[in-house]
PDB file of C-alpha atoms in Angstrom:
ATOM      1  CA  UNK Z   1     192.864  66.603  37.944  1.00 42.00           C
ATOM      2  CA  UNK Z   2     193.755  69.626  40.022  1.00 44.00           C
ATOM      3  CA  UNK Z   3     196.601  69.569  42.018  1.00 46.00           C
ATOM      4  CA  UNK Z   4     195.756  70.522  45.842  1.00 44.00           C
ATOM      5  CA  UNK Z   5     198.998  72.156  46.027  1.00 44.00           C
ATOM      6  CA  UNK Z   6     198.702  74.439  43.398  1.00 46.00           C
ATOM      7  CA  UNK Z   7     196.313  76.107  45.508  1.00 51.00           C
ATOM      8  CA  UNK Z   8     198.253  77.030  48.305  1.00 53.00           C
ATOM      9  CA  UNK Z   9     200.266  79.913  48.805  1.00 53.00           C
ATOM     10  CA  UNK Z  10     204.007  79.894  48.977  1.00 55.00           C
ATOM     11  CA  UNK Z  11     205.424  81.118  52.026  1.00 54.00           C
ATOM     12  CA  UNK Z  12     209.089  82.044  52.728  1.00 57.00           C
ATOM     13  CA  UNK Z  13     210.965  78.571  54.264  1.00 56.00           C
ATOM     14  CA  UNK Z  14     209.353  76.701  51.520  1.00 54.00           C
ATOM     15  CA  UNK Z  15     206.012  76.060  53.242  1.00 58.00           C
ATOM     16  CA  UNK Z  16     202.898  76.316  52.088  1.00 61.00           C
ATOM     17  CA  UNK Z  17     199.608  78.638  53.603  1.00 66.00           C
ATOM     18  CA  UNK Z  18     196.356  77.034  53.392  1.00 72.00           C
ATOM     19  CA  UNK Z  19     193.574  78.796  51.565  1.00 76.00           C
ATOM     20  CA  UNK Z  20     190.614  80.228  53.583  1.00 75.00           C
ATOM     21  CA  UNK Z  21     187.911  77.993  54.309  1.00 82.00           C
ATOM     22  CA  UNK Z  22     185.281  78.554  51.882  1.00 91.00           C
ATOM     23  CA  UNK Z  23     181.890  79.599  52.939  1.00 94.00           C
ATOM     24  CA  UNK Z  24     178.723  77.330  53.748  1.00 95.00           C
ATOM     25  CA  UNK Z  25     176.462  79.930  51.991  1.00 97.00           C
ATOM     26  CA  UNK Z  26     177.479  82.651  49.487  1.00 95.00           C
ATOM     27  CA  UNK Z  27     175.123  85.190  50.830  1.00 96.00           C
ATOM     28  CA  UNK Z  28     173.283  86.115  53.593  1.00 96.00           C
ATOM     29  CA  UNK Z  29     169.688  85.244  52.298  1.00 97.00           C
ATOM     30  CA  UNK Z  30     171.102  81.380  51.319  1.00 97.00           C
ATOM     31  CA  UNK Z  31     172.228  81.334  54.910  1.00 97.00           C
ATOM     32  CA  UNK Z  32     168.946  82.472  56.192  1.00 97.00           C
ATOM     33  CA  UNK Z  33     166.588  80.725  54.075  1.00 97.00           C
ATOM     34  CA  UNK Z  34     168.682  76.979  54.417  1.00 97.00           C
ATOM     35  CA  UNK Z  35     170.122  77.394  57.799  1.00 97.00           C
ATOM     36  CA  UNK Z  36     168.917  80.263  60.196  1.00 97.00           C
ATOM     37  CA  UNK Z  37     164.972  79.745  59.444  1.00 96.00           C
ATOM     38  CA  UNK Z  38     165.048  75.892  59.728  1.00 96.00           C
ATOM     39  CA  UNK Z  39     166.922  76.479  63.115  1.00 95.00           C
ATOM     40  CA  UNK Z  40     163.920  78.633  64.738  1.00 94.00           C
ATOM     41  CA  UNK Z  41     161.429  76.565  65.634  1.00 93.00           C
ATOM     42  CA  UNK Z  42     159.708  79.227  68.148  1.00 92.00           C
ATOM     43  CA  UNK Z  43     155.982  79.649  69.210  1.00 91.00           C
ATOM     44  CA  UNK Z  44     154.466  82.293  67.026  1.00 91.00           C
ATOM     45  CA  UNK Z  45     152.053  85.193  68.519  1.00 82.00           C
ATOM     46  CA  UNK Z  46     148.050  84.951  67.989  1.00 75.00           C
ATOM     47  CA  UNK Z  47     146.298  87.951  69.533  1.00 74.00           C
ATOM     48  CA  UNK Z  48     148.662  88.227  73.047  1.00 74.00           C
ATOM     49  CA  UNK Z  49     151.710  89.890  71.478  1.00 78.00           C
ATOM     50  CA  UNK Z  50     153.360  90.720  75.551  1.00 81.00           C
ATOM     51  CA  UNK Z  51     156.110  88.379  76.199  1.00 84.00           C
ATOM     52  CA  UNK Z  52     155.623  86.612  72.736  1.00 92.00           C
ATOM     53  CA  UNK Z  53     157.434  85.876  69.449  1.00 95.00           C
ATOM     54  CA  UNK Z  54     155.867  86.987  66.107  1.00 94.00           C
ATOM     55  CA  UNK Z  55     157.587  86.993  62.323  1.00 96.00           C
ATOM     56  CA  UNK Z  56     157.131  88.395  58.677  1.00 95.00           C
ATOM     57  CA  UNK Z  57     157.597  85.939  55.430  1.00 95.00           C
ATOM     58  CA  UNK Z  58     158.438  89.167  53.836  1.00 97.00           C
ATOM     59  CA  UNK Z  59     160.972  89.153  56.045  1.00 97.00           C
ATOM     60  CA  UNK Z  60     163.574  90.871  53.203  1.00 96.00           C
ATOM     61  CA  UNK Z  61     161.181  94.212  53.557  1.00 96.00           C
ATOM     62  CA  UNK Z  62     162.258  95.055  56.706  1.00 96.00           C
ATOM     63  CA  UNK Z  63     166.072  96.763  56.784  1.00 96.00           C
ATOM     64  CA  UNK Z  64     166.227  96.407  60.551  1.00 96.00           C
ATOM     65  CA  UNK Z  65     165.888  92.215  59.698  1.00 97.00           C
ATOM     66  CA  UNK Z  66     167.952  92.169  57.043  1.00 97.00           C
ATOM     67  CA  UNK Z  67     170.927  94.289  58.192  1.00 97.00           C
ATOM     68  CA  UNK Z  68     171.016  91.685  61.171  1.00 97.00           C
ATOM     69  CA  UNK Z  69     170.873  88.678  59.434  1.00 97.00           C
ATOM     70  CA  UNK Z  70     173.603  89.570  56.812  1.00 97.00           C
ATOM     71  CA  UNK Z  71     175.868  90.286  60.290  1.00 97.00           C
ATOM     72  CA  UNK Z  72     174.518  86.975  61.364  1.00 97.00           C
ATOM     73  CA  UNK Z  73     175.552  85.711  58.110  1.00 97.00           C
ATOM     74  CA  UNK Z  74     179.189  87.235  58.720  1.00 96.00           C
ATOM     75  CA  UNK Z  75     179.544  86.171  62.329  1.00 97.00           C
ATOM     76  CA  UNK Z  76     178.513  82.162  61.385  1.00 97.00           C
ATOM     77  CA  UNK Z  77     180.897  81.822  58.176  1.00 96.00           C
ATOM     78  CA  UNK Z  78     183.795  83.483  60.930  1.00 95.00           C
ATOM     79  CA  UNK Z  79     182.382  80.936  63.482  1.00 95.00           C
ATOM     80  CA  UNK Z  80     183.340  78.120  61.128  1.00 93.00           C
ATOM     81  CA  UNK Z  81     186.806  78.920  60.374  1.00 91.00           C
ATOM     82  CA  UNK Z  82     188.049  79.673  64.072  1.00 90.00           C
ATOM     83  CA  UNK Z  83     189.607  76.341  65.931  1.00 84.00           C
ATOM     84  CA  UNK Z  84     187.832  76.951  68.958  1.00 88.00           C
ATOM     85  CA  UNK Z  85     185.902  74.240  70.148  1.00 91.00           C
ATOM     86  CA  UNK Z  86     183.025  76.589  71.078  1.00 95.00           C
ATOM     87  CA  UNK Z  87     182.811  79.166  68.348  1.00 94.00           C
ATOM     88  CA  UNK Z  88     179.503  78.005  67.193  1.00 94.00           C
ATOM     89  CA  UNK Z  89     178.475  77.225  70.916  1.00 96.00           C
ATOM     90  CA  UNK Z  90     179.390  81.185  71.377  1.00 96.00           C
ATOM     91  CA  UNK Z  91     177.778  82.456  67.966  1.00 96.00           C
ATOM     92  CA  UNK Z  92     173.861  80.652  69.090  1.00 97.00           C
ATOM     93  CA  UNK Z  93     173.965  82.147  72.769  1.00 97.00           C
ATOM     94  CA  UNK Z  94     175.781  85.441  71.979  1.00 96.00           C
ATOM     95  CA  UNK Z  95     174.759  86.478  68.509  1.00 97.00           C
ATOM     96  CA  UNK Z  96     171.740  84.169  67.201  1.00 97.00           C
ATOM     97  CA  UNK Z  97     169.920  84.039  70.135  1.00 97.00           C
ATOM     98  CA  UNK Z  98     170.528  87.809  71.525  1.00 97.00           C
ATOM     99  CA  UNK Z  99     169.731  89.067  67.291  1.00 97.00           C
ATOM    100  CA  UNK Z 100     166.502  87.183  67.133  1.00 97.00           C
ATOM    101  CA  UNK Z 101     164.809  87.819  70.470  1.00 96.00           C
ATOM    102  CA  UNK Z 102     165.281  91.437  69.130  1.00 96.00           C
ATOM    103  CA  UNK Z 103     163.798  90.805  65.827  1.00 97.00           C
ATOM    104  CA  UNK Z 104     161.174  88.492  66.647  1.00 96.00           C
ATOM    105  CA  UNK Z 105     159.961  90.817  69.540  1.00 95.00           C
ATOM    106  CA  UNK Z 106     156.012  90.438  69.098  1.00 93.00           C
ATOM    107  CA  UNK Z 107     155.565  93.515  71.666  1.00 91.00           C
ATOM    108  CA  UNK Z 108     158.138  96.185  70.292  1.00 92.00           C
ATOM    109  CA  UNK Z 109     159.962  94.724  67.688  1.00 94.00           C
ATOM    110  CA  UNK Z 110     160.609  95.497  64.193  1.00 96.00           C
ATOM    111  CA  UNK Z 111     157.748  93.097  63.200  1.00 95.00           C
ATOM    112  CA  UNK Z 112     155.295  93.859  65.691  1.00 93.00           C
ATOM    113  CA  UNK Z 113     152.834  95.246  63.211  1.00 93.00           C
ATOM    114  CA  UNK Z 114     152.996  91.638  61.009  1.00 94.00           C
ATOM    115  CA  UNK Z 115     152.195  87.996  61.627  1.00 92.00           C
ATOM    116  CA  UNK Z 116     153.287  84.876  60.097  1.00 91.00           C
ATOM    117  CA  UNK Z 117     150.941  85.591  57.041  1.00 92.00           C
ATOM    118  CA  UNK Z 118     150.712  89.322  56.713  1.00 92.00           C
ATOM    119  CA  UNK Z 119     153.236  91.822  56.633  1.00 95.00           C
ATOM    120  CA  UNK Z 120     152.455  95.731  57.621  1.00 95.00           C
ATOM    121  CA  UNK Z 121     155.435  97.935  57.026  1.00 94.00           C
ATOM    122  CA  UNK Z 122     157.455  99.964  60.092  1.00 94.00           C
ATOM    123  CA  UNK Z 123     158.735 102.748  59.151  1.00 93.00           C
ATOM    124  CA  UNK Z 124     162.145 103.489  60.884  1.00 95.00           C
ATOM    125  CA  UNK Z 125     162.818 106.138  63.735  1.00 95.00           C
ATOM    126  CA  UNK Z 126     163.734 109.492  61.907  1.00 95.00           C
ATOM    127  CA  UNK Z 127     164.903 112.919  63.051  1.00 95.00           C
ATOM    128  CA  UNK Z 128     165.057 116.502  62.300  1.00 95.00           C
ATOM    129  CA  UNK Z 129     167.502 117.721  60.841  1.00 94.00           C
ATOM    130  CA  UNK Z 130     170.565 118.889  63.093  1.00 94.00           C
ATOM    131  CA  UNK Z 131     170.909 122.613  63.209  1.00 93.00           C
ATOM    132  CA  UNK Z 132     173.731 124.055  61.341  1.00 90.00           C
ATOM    133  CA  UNK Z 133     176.743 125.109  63.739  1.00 90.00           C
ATOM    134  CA  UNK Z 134     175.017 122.976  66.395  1.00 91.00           C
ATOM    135  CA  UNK Z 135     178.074 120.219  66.343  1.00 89.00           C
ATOM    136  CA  UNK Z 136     180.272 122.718  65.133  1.00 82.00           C
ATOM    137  CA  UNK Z 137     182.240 122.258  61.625  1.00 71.00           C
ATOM    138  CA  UNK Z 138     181.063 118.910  60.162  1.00 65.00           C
ATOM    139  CA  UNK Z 139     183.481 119.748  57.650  1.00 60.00           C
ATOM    140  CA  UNK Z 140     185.350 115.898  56.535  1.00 58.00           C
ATOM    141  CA  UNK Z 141     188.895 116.297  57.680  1.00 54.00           C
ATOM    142  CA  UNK Z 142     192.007 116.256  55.365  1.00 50.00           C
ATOM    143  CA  UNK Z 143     193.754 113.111  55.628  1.00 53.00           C
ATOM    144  CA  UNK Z 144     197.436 114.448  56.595  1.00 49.00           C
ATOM    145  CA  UNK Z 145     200.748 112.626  56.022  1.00 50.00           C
ATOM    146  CA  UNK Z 146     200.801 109.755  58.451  1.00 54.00           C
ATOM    147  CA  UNK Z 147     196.842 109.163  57.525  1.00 56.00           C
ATOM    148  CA  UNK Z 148     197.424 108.252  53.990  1.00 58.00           C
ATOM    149  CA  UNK Z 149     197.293 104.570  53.628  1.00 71.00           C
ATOM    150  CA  UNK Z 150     194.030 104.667  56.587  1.00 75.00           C
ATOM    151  CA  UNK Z 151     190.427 104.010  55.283  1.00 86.00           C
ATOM    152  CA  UNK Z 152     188.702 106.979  55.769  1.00 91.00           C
ATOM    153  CA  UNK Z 153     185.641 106.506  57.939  1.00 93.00           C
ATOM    154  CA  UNK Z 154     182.434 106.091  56.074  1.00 94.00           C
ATOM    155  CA  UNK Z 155     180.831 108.781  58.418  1.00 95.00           C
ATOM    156  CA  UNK Z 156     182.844 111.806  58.510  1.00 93.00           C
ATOM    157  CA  UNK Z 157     180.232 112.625  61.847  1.00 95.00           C
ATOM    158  CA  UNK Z 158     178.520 110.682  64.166  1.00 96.00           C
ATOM    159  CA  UNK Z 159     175.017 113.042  63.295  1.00 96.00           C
ATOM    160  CA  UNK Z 160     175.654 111.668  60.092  1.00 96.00           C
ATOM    161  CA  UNK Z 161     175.470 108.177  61.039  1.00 97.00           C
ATOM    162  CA  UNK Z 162     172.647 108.352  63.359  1.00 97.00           C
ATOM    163  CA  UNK Z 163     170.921 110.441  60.031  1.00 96.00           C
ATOM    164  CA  UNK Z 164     172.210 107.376  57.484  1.00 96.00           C
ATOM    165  CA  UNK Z 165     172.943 104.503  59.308  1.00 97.00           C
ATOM    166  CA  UNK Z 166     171.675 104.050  62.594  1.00 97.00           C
ATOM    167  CA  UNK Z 167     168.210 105.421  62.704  1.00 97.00           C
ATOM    168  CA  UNK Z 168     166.933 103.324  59.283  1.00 96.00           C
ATOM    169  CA  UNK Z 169     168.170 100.173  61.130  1.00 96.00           C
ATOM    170  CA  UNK Z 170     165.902 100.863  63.729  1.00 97.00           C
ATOM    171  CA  UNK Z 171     162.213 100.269  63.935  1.00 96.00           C
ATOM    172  CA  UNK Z 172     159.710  99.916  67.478  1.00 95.00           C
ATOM    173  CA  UNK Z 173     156.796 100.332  68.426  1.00 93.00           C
ATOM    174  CA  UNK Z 174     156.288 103.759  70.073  1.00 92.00           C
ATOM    175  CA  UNK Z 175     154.599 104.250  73.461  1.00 81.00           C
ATOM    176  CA  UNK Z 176     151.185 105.989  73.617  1.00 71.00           C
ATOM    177  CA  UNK Z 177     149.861 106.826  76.703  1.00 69.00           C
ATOM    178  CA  UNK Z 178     151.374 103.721  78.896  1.00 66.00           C
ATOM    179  CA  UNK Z 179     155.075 103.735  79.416  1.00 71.00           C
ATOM    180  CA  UNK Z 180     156.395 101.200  81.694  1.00 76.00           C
ATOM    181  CA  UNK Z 181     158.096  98.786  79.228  1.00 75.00           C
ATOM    182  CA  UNK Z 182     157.829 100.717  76.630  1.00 89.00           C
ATOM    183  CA  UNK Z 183     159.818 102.931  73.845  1.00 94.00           C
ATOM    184  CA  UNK Z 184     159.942 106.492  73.027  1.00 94.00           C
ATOM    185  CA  UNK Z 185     161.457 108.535  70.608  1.00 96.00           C
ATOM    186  CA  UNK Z 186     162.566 112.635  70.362  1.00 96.00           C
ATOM    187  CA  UNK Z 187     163.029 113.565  66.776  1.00 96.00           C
ATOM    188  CA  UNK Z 188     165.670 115.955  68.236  1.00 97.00           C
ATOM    189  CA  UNK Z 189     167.550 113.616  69.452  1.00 97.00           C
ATOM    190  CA  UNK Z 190     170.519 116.367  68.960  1.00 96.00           C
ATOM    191  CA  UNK Z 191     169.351 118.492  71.862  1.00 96.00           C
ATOM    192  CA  UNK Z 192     169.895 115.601  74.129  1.00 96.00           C
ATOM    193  CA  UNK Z 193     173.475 115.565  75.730  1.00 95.00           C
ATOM    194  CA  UNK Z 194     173.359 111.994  77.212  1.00 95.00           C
ATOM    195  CA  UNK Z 195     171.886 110.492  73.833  1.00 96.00           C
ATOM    196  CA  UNK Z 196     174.384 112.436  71.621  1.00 96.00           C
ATOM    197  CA  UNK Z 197     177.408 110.923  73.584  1.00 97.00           C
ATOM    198  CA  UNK Z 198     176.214 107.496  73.237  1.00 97.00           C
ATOM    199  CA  UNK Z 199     175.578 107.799  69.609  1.00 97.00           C
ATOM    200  CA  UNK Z 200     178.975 109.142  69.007  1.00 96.00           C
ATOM    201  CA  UNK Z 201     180.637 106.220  71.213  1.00 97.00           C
ATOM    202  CA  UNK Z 202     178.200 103.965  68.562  1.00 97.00           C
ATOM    203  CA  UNK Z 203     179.185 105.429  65.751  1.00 97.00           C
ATOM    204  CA  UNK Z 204     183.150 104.834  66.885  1.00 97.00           C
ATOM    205  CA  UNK Z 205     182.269 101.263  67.393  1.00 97.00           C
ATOM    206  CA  UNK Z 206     180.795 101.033  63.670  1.00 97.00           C
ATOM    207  CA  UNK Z 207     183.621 102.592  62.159  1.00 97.00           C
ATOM    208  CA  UNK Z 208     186.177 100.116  64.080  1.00 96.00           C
ATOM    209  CA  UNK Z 209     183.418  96.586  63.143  1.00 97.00           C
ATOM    210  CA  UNK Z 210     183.171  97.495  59.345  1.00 95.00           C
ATOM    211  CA  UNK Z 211     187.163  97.276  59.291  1.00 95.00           C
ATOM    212  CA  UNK Z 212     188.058  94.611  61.766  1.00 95.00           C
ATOM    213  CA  UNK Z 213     189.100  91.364  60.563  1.00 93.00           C
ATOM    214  CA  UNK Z 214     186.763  89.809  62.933  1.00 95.00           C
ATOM    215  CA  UNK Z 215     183.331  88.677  61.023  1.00 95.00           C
ATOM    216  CA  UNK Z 216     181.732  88.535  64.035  1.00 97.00           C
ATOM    217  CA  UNK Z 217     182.672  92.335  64.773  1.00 97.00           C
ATOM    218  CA  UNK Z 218     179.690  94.071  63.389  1.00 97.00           C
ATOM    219  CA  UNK Z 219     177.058  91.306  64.620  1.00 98.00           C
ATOM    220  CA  UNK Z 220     178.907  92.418  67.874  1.00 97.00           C
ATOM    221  CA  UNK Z 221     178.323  95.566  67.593  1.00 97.00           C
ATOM    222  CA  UNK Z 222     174.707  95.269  67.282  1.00 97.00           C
ATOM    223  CA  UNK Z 223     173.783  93.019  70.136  1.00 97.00           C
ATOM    224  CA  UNK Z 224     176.856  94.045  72.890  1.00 97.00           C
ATOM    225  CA  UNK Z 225     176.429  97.933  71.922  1.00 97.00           C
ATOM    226  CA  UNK Z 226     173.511  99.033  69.633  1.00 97.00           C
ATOM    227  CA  UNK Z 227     170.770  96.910  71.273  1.00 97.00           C
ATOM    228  CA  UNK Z 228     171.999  97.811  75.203  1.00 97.00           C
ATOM    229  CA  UNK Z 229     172.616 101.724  73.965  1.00 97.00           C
ATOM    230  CA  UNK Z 230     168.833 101.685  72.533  1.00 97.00           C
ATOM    231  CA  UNK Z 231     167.549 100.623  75.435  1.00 96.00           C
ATOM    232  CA  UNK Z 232     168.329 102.920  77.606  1.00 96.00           C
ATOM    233  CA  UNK Z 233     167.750 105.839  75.000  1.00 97.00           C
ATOM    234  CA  UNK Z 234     164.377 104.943  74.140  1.00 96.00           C
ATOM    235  CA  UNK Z 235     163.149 103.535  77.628  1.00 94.00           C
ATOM    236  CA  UNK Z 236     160.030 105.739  77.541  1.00 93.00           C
ATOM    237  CA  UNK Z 237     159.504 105.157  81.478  1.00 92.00           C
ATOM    238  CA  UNK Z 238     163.079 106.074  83.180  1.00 93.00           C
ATOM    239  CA  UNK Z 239     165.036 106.948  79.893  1.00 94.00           C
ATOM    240  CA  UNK Z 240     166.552 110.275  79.239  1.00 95.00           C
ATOM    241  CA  UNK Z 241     163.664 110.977  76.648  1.00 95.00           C
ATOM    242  CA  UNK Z 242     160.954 110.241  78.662  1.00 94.00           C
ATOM    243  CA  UNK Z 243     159.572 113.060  78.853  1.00 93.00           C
ATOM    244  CA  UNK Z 244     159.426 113.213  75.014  1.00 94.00           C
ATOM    245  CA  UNK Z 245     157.676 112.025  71.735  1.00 92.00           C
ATOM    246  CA  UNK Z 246     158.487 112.064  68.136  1.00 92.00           C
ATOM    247  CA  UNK Z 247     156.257 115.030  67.929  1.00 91.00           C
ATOM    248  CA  UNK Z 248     157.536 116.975  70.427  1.00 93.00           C
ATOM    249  CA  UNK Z 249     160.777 117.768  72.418  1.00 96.00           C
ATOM    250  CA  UNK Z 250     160.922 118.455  76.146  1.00 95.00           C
ATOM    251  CA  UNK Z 251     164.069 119.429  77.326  1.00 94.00           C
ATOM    252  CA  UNK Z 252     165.803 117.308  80.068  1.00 89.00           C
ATOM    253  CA  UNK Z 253     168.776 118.523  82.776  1.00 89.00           C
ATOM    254  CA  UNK Z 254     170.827 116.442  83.925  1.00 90.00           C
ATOM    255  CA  UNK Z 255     171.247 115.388  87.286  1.00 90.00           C
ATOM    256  CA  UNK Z 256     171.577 118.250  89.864  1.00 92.00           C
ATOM    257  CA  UNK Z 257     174.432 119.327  92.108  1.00 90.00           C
ATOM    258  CA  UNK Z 258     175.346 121.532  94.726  1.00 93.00           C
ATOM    259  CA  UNK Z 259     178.735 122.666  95.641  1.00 91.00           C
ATOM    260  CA  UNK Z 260     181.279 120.746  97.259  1.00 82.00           C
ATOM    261  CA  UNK Z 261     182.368 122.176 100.913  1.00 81.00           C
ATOM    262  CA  UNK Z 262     186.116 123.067 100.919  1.00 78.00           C
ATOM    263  CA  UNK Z 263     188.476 120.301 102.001  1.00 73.00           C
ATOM    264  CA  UNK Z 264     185.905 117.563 101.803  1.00 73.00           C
ATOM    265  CA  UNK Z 265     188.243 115.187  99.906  1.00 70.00           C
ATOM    266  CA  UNK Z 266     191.265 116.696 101.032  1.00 68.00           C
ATOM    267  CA  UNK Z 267     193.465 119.826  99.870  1.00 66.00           C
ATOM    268  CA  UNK Z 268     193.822 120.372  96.690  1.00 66.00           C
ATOM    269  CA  UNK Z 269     196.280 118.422  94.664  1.00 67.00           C
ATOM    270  CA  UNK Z 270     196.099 115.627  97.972  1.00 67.00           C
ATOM    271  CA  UNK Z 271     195.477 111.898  96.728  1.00 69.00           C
ATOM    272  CA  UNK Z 272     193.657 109.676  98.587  1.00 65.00           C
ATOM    273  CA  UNK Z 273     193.054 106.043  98.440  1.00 68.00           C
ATOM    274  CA  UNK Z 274     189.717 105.265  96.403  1.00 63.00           C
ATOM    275  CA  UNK Z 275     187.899 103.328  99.386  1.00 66.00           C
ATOM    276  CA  UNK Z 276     188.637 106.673 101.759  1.00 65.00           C
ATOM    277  CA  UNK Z 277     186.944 109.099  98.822  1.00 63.00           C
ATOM    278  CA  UNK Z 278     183.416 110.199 100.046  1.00 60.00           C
ATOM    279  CA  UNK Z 279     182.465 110.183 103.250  1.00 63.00           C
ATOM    280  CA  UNK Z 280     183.690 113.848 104.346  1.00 60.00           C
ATOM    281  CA  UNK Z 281     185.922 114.670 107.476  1.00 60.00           C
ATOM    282  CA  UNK Z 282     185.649 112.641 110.611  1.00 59.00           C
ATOM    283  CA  UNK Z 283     183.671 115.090 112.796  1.00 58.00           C
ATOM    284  CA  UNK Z 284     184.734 112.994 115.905  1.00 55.00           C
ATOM    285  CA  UNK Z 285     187.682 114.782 115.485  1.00 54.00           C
ATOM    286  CA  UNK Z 286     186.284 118.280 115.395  1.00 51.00           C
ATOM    287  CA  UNK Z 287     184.378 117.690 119.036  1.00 55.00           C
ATOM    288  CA  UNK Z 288     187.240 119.191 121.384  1.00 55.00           C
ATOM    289  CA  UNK Z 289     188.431 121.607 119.046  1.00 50.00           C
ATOM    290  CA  UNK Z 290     187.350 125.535 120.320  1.00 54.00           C
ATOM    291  CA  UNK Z 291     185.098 127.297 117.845  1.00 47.00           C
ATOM    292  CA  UNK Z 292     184.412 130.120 119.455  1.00 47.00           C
TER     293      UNK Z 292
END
């Protein structure tokens, strides 16, 4: 018979640490096939796909699906060991429910092309490649002193892990001609201030999940930072590529400006309160002053 204590771990004091709770599944495709599937008991798409839930059997074919459901997989085993009385309350409404309205999407979805008995492949969203010199040297920095006992990140640049990461976790359906509610797509997405800063702020947060301690950190990332970031980048009515479409690249300014008049916010170097910022001098005070 085994003894229970053998398998804890001494701690200093004389007591002894508990070992981790094992997990309910060894792998993300036990969890999905014995837990996650039995739990969705959704209306499935016929022909109206607007508004409406479809899904793939061949579910494993599709890297967008799987990539979720193996952070899905990570975020429920965490969910089990945490004492918090709502942990799994939190995992269905923040991470189940927010993963699958993505991938069951009938209308733009990563398995908008299948149905419950066919699957079509998607390919992913791809890109050109990014000039050289355009992001400067891409070079991997040399770890220095203090560095040593850090992880290295996996992607030494954030083009990198839009090229390798990102982009073949992604897969929509692209607008044609109509493009309220719909997504669009520049294959030079590099040429694109706004969407290059929120990749690189994406491509922070991945480095930060694949490390954390937290299983729900990467499941996190997906549906509190990926899935909000891709919306606005590929809104092909009001997004910052809507003028664009895989085939071709339109450049897009930014917002215009015109110069600030002298002394509207004060002197230089003055502070002022943040609810007096913005609305110019008072001209009542300019009405009995002599300007000729």
């Amino acid at each position: 018979m085994t003894n229970p204590a053998a398998s804890a771990t001494p701690q200093p004091g004389g007591t002894a640490k508990k070992p981790p709770k094992p997990p309910a599944y060894p792998d993300f495709v036990t969890f999905a096939e014995k837990w996650l599937f039995p739990f969705q008991t959704v209306r499935l798409a016929e022909a109206n796909r607007e508004q409406t839930y479809t899904w793939c059997p061949q579910w494993w074919r599709h890297r967008p699906v799987a990539v979720r459901i193996a952070a899905l997989h990570n975020a429920f085993e965490a969910s089990r060991r945490t004492r918090s009385g709502s942990a799994i309350s939190t995992l269905l409404l923040s991470h189940i429910d927010a993963h699958m309205r993505i991938i069951l999407d009938a209308a733009n979805g990563p398995l908008y092309r299948c149905t419950r008995t066919k699957h079509v492949a998607l390919q992913p969203l791809s890109a050109d490649p990014v000039p050289a010199g355009w992001f400067g040297d891409l070079a991997r920095p040399a770890n220095t002193n203090g560095d040593r006992k850090r992880k290295p990140p996996r992607f030494a640049h954030y083009s990198e892990f839009v090229d390798q990461w990102l982009l073949p976790v992604t897969a929509v359906r692209i607008a044609a001609n109509h493009r309220e509610g719909q997504y669009t797509w520049c294959r030079q997405w590099w040429a694109h201030h706004g969407v290059a800063v929120r990749f690189a702020a994406l491509r922070a947060g991945f480095e930060a999940a694949r490390l954390a301690e937290d299983g729900t950190a990467m499941s996190t990332l997906f549906v509190s930072h990926i899935d909000p970031h891709m919306r606005v980048i590929l809104d092909a009515a009001q997004g910052p590529l809507h003028r664009c479409t895989p085939d071709r690249h339109v450049p897009q300014p930014g917002l215009p400006f015109t110069s600030i008049p002298a002394g509207w916010f004060g002197s230089v170097g003055s502070s002022f309160p943040v609810d007096e910022l913005g609305f110019g001098p008072d001209f009542r005070l300019l009405r009995n002053i002599d300007v000729g």
